CSV table of C-alpha atoms in Angstrom, one decimal:
chain,number,residue,atom,x,y,z
A,29,MET,CA,-22.9,-38.2,-15.8
A,30,SER,CA,-25.7,-37.9,-13.2
A,31,ILE,CA,-25.0,-35.7,-10.2
A,32,SER,CA,-27.1,-36.4,-7.1
A,33,ALA,CA,-29.0,-33.6,-5.3
A,34,GLN,CA,-27.3,-34.6,-2.1
A,35,LEU,CA,-23.8,-34.0,-3.6
A,36,VAL,CA,-24.9,-30.6,-4.9
A,37,LYS,CA,-26.3,-29.8,-1.5
A,38,GLU,CA,-23.0,-30.8,0.2
A,39,LEU,CA,-21.0,-28.6,-2.2
A,40,ARG,CA,-23.3,-25.7,-1.7
A,41,GLU,CA,-22.9,-26.0,2.1
A,42,ARG,CA,-19.1,-26.0,1.8
A,43,THR,CA,-18.8,-23.2,-0.8
A,44,GLY,CA,-21.8,-21.0,-0.4
A,45,ALA,CA,-22.2,-20.9,-4.2
A,46,GLY,CA,-25.4,-21.3,-6.2
A,47,MET,CA,-27.0,-24.6,-7.1
A,48,MET,CA,-26.2,-24.4,-10.8
A,49,GLU,CA,-22.6,-23.4,-10.2
A,50,CYS,CA,-22.1,-26.3,-7.9
A,51,LYS,CA,-23.7,-28.7,-10.3
A,52,LYS,CA,-21.5,-27.4,-13.1
A,53,ALA,CA,-18.3,-27.8,-11.0
A,54,LEU,CA,-19.3,-31.4,-10.1
A,55,LEU,CA,-19.9,-32.3,-13.8
A,56,GLU,CA,-16.5,-30.8,-14.7
A,57,THR,CA,-14.8,-32.9,-12.0
A,58,ASN,CA,-16.7,-36.1,-12.5
A,59,GLY,CA,-18.5,-35.9,-9.2
A,60,ASP,CA,-15.3,-35.6,-7.1
A,61,ILE,CA,-16.4,-33.1,-4.5
A,62,GLU,CA,-12.8,-32.2,-3.3
A,63,ALA,CA,-11.8,-31.5,-6.9
A,64,ALA,CA,-15.0,-29.5,-7.4
A,65,VAL,CA,-14.2,-27.3,-4.4
A,66,GLU,CA,-10.7,-26.6,-5.9
A,67,TYR,CA,-12.2,-26.0,-9.3
A,68,MET,CA,-14.7,-23.5,-8.0
A,69,ARG,CA,-12.0,-21.8,-6.0
A,70,LYS,CA,-9.8,-21.3,-9.1
A,71,THR,CA,-12.6,-20.2,-11.4
A,72,GLY,CA,-13.8,-17.9,-8.7
A,73,LEU,CA,-10.5,-16.2,-8.4
A,74,ALA,CA,-10.4,-15.7,-12.2
A,75,LYS,CA,-13.9,-14.1,-12.0
A,76,ALA,CA,-12.7,-11.8,-9.2
A,77,ASP,CA,-9.7,-10.6,-11.4
A,78,LYS,CA,-12.2,-9.5,-14.1
A,79,LYS,CA,-14.0,-7.2,-11.6
A,80,ALA,CA,-10.8,-5.6,-10.4
A,81,GLY,CA,-11.2,-2.4,-12.5
A,82,ARG,CA,-14.6,-1.5,-11.1
A,83,VAL,CA,-14.8,1.4,-8.7
A,84,ALA,CA,-15.3,0.4,-5.0
A,85,ALA,CA,-16.1,3.5,-3.0
A,86,GLU,CA,-18.5,2.1,-0.4
A,87,GLY,CA,-17.6,-0.3,2.3
A,88,ALA,CA,-16.8,-0.1,6.0
A,89,LEU,CA,-14.4,1.3,8.6
A,90,VAL,CA,-13.6,-1.1,11.4
A,91,VAL,CA,-11.4,-1.0,14.5
A,92,SER,CA,-9.6,-3.8,16.3
A,93,ILE,CA,-8.3,-2.8,19.8
A,94,SER,CA,-6.5,-4.8,22.5
A,95,ASP,CA,-8.1,-5.4,25.8
A,96,ASP,CA,-5.8,-3.0,27.6
A,97,ALA,CA,-6.4,-0.2,25.0
A,98,LYS,CA,-2.7,0.0,24.3
A,99,GLU,CA,-2.9,-1.0,20.7
A,100,ALA,CA,-5.5,-0.4,18.0
A,101,THR,CA,-5.9,-0.7,14.2
A,102,ILE,CA,-8.3,1.1,12.1
A,103,LEU,CA,-8.9,-0.3,8.6
A,104,GLU,CA,-10.9,0.6,5.5
A,105,ALA,CA,-12.2,-2.1,3.2
A,106,ASN,CA,-14.3,-1.2,0.2
A,107,CYS,CA,-17.0,-2.7,-2.0
A,108,GLU,CA,-19.3,-1.2,-4.6
A,109,THR,CA,-22.6,-0.8,-2.8
A,110,ASP,CA,-24.1,-0.1,0.7
A,111,PHE,CA,-26.1,-3.3,0.4
A,112,VAL,CA,-22.9,-5.5,0.4
A,113,ALA,CA,-21.2,-3.2,2.9
A,114,MET,CA,-23.9,-4.0,5.5
A,115,GLY,CA,-23.7,-7.8,4.9
A,116,ASP,CA,-22.3,-10.1,7.5
A,117,GLU,CA,-19.8,-11.7,5.2
A,118,PHE,CA,-18.2,-8.3,4.2
A,119,ARG,CA,-18.3,-7.0,7.7
A,120,GLY,CA,-16.8,-10.2,9.1
A,121,PHE,CA,-14.0,-10.1,6.5
A,122,ALA,CA,-13.2,-6.5,7.3
A,123,ASN,CA,-13.1,-7.2,11.1
A,124,ARG,CA,-10.8,-10.2,10.5
A,125,LEU,CA,-8.5,-8.1,8.4
A,126,ALA,CA,-8.1,-5.5,11.2
A,127,GLU,CA,-7.5,-8.1,13.8
A,128,VAL,CA,-4.8,-9.8,11.7
A,129,ALA,CA,-3.1,-6.4,10.9
A,130,ARG,CA,-3.0,-5.5,14.6
A,131,THR,CA,-2.1,-8.9,16.2
A,132,GLN,CA,0.6,-9.7,13.5
A,133,LYS,CA,1.9,-6.1,13.6
A,134,LEU,CA,1.8,-5.8,9.9
A,135,ALA,CA,3.4,-2.7,8.2
A,136,ASP,CA,1.4,-2.3,5.0
A,137,ILE,CA,-1.3,-3.5,2.6
A,138,ASP,CA,1.1,-5.8,0.8
A,139,ALA,CA,1.9,-7.6,4.1
A,140,LEU,CA,-1.8,-7.9,4.9
A,141,ASN,CA,-2.7,-9.2,1.5
A,142,ALA,CA,-0.1,-12.0,2.0
A,143,ALA,CA,-1.1,-12.8,5.6
A,144,GLU,CA,-3.3,-15.8,6.4
A,145,VAL,CA,-6.8,-15.0,7.6
A,146,ALA,CA,-7.8,-18.7,7.8
A,147,PRO,CA,-5.6,-21.8,7.6
A,148,GLY,CA,-4.0,-21.9,4.1
A,149,VAL,CA,-6.0,-18.8,2.9
A,150,THR,CA,-4.4,-15.4,2.5
A,151,ALA,CA,-6.3,-12.1,2.9
A,152,ASP,CA,-6.1,-11.5,-0.9
A,153,GLU,CA,-7.4,-15.0,-1.7
A,154,ARG,CA,-10.3,-14.6,0.7
A,155,ARG,CA,-11.1,-11.2,-0.9
A,156,ARG,CA,-11.1,-12.7,-4.4
A,157,GLU,CA,-13.3,-15.5,-3.2
A,158,LEU,CA,-15.8,-13.0,-1.8
A,159,VAL,CA,-15.7,-11.0,-5.0
A,160,ALA,CA,-16.5,-14.1,-7.0
A,161,LYS,CA,-19.3,-15.2,-4.7
A,162,ILE,CA,-21.0,-11.8,-4.1
A,163,GLY,CA,-20.3,-10.3,-7.5
A,164,GLU,CA,-18.9,-7.0,-6.5
A,165,ASN,CA,-15.3,-5.7,-6.6
A,166,MET,CA,-13.7,-5.4,-3.2
A,167,THR,CA,-10.5,-3.8,-2.0
A,168,ILE,CA,-8.4,-3.6,1.1
A,169,ARG,CA,-7.6,0.0,0.9
A,170,ARG,CA,-5.6,1.1,4.0
A,171,PHE,CA,-5.0,0.7,7.7
A,172,VAL,CA,-3.1,2.4,10.5
A,173,THR,CA,-2.0,0.9,13.8
A,174,LEU,CA,-1.3,3.0,16.9
A,175,THR,CA,0.6,1.7,19.9
A,176,ALA,CA,0.4,3.7,23.1
A,177,GLY,CA,3.4,4.3,25.4
A,178,SER,CA,2.3,5.2,29.0
A,179,GLY,CA,-1.2,6.2,28.0
A,180,VAL,CA,-4.0,4.5,26.0
A,181,ILE,CA,-5.7,4.5,22.6
A,182,GLY,CA,-9.2,5.8,22.3
A,183,HIS,CA,-11.4,5.1,19.3
A,184,TYR,CA,-14.7,6.2,17.8
A,185,LEU,CA,-16.8,5.0,14.9
A,186,HIS,CA,-19.6,7.1,13.4
A,187,GLY,CA,-21.5,4.3,11.7
A,188,GLN,CA,-19.4,2.9,9.0
A,189,LYS,CA,-18.5,6.3,7.5
A,190,ILE,CA,-16.0,8.0,9.9
A,191,GLY,CA,-13.5,6.3,12.2
A,192,VAL,CA,-10.9,7.8,14.6
A,193,LEU,CA,-8.0,6.5,16.7
A,194,VAL,CA,-6.3,8.8,19.2
A,195,GLU,CA,-3.4,8.2,21.6
A,196,ILE,CA,-3.4,10.2,24.9
A,197,THR,CA,-0.7,10.2,27.6
A,198,THR,CA,-2.9,9.0,30.5
A,199,GLY,CA,-4.9,5.9,31.2
A,200,ASP,CA,-8.3,7.8,31.0
A,201,VAL,CA,-10.2,5.7,28.5
A,202,GLU,CA,-13.3,7.8,28.6
A,203,LEU,CA,-11.3,11.0,27.9
A,204,ALA,CA,-9.6,9.2,25.0
A,205,LYS,CA,-13.0,8.3,23.6
A,206,ASP,CA,-14.3,11.8,24.0
A,207,ILE,CA,-11.3,13.2,22.1
A,208,ALA,CA,-11.8,10.6,19.4
A,209,MET,CA,-15.5,11.6,19.1
A,210,HIS,CA,-14.5,15.3,18.9
A,211,ILE,CA,-12.0,14.5,16.1
A,212,ALA,CA,-14.7,12.6,14.2
A,213,ALA,CA,-17.1,15.6,14.4
A,214,SER,CA,-14.6,18.5,13.9
A,215,ASN,CA,-12.0,17.0,11.5
A,216,PRO,CA,-8.9,18.9,12.6
A,217,ILE,CA,-6.0,18.9,10.1
A,218,SER,CA,-3.3,18.8,12.7
A,219,LEU,CA,-2.6,18.5,16.5
A,220,ASP,CA,-1.6,22.2,17.0
A,221,ALA,CA,-0.3,25.2,15.1
A,222,ALA,CA,3.3,24.0,15.2
A,223,SER,CA,2.3,20.8,13.3
A,224,LEU,CA,0.2,22.4,10.6
A,225,PRO,CA,1.2,21.0,7.2
A,226,GLN,CA,3.5,23.2,5.2
A,227,ASP,CA,1.2,23.2,2.2
A,228,PHE,CA,-1.6,24.7,4.3
A,229,LEU,CA,0.7,27.5,5.4
A,230,ASP,CA,2.0,28.0,1.9
A,231,LYS,CA,-1.6,28.3,0.6
A,232,GLU,CA,-2.5,31.0,3.2
A,233,ASN,CA,0.7,32.9,2.2
A,234,GLU,CA,-0.2,32.6,-1.4
A,235,ILE,CA,-3.7,34.1,-0.8
A,236,HIS,CA,-2.1,37.2,0.6
A,237,ARG,CA,0.5,37.4,-2.1
A,238,ALA,CA,-2.2,37.2,-4.8
A,239,LYS,CA,-4.0,40.1,-3.2
A,240,ALA,CA,-0.8,42.1,-3.2
A,241,GLU,CA,0.0,41.3,-6.8
A,242,GLN,CA,-3.4,42.7,-7.9
A,243,SER,CA,-2.1,46.1,-6.9
A,244,GLY,CA,0.3,46.1,-9.9
A,245,LYS,CA,3.3,47.2,-7.7
A,246,PRO,CA,6.9,46.1,-8.4
A,247,ALA,CA,8.1,42.8,-7.0
A,248,ASN,CA,10.1,44.3,-4.1
A,249,ILE,CA,7.1,46.4,-3.0
A,250,ILE,CA,4.8,43.3,-3.3
A,251,GLU,CA,7.1,41.4,-0.9
A,252,LYS,CA,6.9,44.1,1.7
A,253,MET,CA,3.2,44.3,1.2
A,254,VAL,CA,2.9,40.5,1.8
A,255,GLU,CA,5.1,40.8,5.0
A,256,GLY,CA,2.9,43.7,6.2
A,257,ALA,CA,-0.3,41.8,5.4
A,258,MET,CA,0.9,38.7,7.3
A,259,LYS,CA,1.6,40.8,10.4
A,260,MET,CA,-1.8,42.6,10.1
A,261,VAL,CA,-3.7,39.3,9.9
A,262,GLU,CA,-1.7,37.6,12.7
A,263,GLY,CA,-4.8,37.7,14.9
A,264,ALA,CA,-7.0,36.3,12.2
A,265,MET,CA,-4.5,33.5,11.5
A,266,LYS,CA,-4.5,32.6,15.2
A,267,LYS,CA,-8.3,32.4,15.0
A,268,LEU,CA,-8.0,30.2,11.8
A,269,PHE,CA,-5.4,27.9,13.6
A,270,GLY,CA,-8.0,27.5,16.4
A,271,GLU,CA,-10.6,26.4,13.8
A,272,VAL,CA,-8.4,23.8,12.1
A,273,THR,CA,-6.1,22.4,14.9
A,274,LEU,CA,-7.3,19.9,17.4
A,275,LYS,CA,-6.0,21.7,20.5
A,276,GLY,CA,-7.4,25.1,19.3
A,277,GLN,CA,-10.9,23.9,18.6
A,278,SER,CA,-13.8,24.3,21.0
A,279,PHE,CA,-14.6,20.9,22.5
A,280,VAL,CA,-17.8,19.5,21.0
A,281,LYS,CA,-19.2,18.4,24.3
A,282,ASN,CA,-18.5,21.7,26.0
A,283,PRO,CA,-17.9,24.6,23.5
A,284,ASP,CA,-17.0,26.9,26.4
A,285,ILE,CA,-13.5,25.4,26.6
A,286,THR,CA,-11.0,24.3,24.0
A,287,VAL,CA,-9.6,20.8,23.6
A,288,GLU,CA,-6.3,22.1,24.9
A,289,GLN,CA,-8.0,23.5,28.1
A,290,LEU,CA,-9.8,20.2,28.6
A,291,LEU,CA,-6.5,18.2,28.3
A,292,LYS,CA,-4.9,20.5,30.8
A,293,GLU,CA,-7.8,20.0,33.3
A,294,LYS,CA,-7.4,16.3,32.9
A,295,GLY,CA,-3.6,16.3,33.2
A,296,ALA,CA,-3.3,14.7,29.8
A,297,ASP,CA,-2.0,15.4,26.3
A,298,VAL,CA,-2.6,14.0,22.8
A,299,VAL,CA,0.3,12.2,21.2
A,300,GLN,CA,-1.2,11.4,17.8
A,301,PHE,CA,-4.4,10.7,16.0
A,302,THR,CA,-5.7,9.2,12.8
A,303,ARG,CA,-9.1,10.0,11.1
A,304,PHE,CA,-10.5,8.0,8.2
A,305,GLU,CA,-13.5,8.9,6.2
A,306,LEU,CA,-14.9,6.2,4.1
A,307,GLY,CA,-14.2,6.6,0.4
A,308,GLU,CA,-12.4,9.9,0.7
A,309,GLY,CA,-10.4,10.6,-2.4
A,310,ILE,CA,-12.1,7.9,-4.5
A,311,GLU,CA,-13.8,9.2,-7.6
A,312,LYS,CA,-17.2,7.6,-7.7
A,313,GLU,CA,-18.7,6.6,-11.1
A,314,GLU,CA,-22.2,7.9,-11.9
A,315,SER,CA,-24.4,5.0,-12.8
A,316,ASP,CA,-28.0,4.2,-13.8
A,317,PHE,CA,-29.1,1.6,-11.3
A,318,VAL,CA,-32.3,0.8,-13.1
A,319,ALA,CA,-30.5,0.3,-16.4
A,320,GLU,CA,-27.9,-2.0,-14.7
A,321,VAL,CA,-30.7,-4.2,-13.3
A,322,MET,CA,-32.4,-4.4,-16.6
A,323,ALA,CA,-29.2,-5.3,-18.3
A,324,GLN,CA,-28.5,-8.1,-15.8
A,325,ALA,CA,-32.1,-9.4,-16.2
A,326,LYS,CA,-31.5,-9.6,-20.0
A,327,GLY,CA,-28.2,-11.4,-19.4
A,328,VAL,CA,-26.1,-8.5,-20.9
C-alpha cells in the first residue's frame, strides 16, 4: 500500500513522532489516520513500560500557587538527563501536574496518576506517551500541598534543584518568600527544638553513650556518666539546635539576627514548611555516556 507524504506529515503534526514511525503506523492501519493515532498510542505505552526500570534521578521541581497565595503545591518529576529536564515538553508536563494536584486537591501520587491532565488522558498515560516519544524513563515522584489559614504561603525555587514552601501566620508575602529562601539555603531539619525528630535526639544521646562505654565502667555507672555528660553539654546542644532548627538559625539575609527574632519583629510565626531537593535519596547509576552513544549508533 502506498502512503502519501501528506498523510505522514499530518500524522507527525498530530503525534510529534518521527517520519518512519508515522509511516509504519499508517501501513499497519491501511492508511486510516485515526486508527494510526490509536496504534501509535498503544505501542508507545508498551515502549514506555519497558523503560520503567531505568533510574530517573534528574528532572525538575515546580510550584503551582493560587493567586491569593493561600494554597500551593510543590512537585518533583524525574527523568534521566538534564537535557530532557530542560525541555519545554517535560517542564510543561511537570507544571501541569502541579496545577492538577493543587486545584483538584489530590491526596497522593496514585490519585494524581489517575487524574486527567487533558481531555480523556490521565497523568500516567501522558507520562508514558512522553517516555515513548522522548526515549527516557520519567516518574512522578512526590508532591506536597500546603493550605494557609489566616496567613499566606511563600515559595522559592533555586533553579530546578531545590524548592521550598512555607506557611506563615501573616499576609506578608515578601517575608514568606524571604523565609522560604532561607530554608532553601540553610536546610533546617525542624521548625524549632521542640519539634526535632526523635531519631536525631536518639543519635546525639547515642554518641555520648558510646563515649561513656569506652571507659569500660559497669552499666549503672555508664548510665550516670551519660546523664552527667548530657548536662555538661547542654550549652553545646543548644548551639547545635540553633544550627539545625529554622528558628534558631541566623537569618541568611541578616546574620546578626536569628529567624526567630526576625519573625518576632514582623509579628509573624512559621506554621510549617516543606523543602524538596531534586533526586535526594535516589541512587544514581554510574554510566559511560560515550559508550551509550556508540551503542545507540550501532543499533545495540
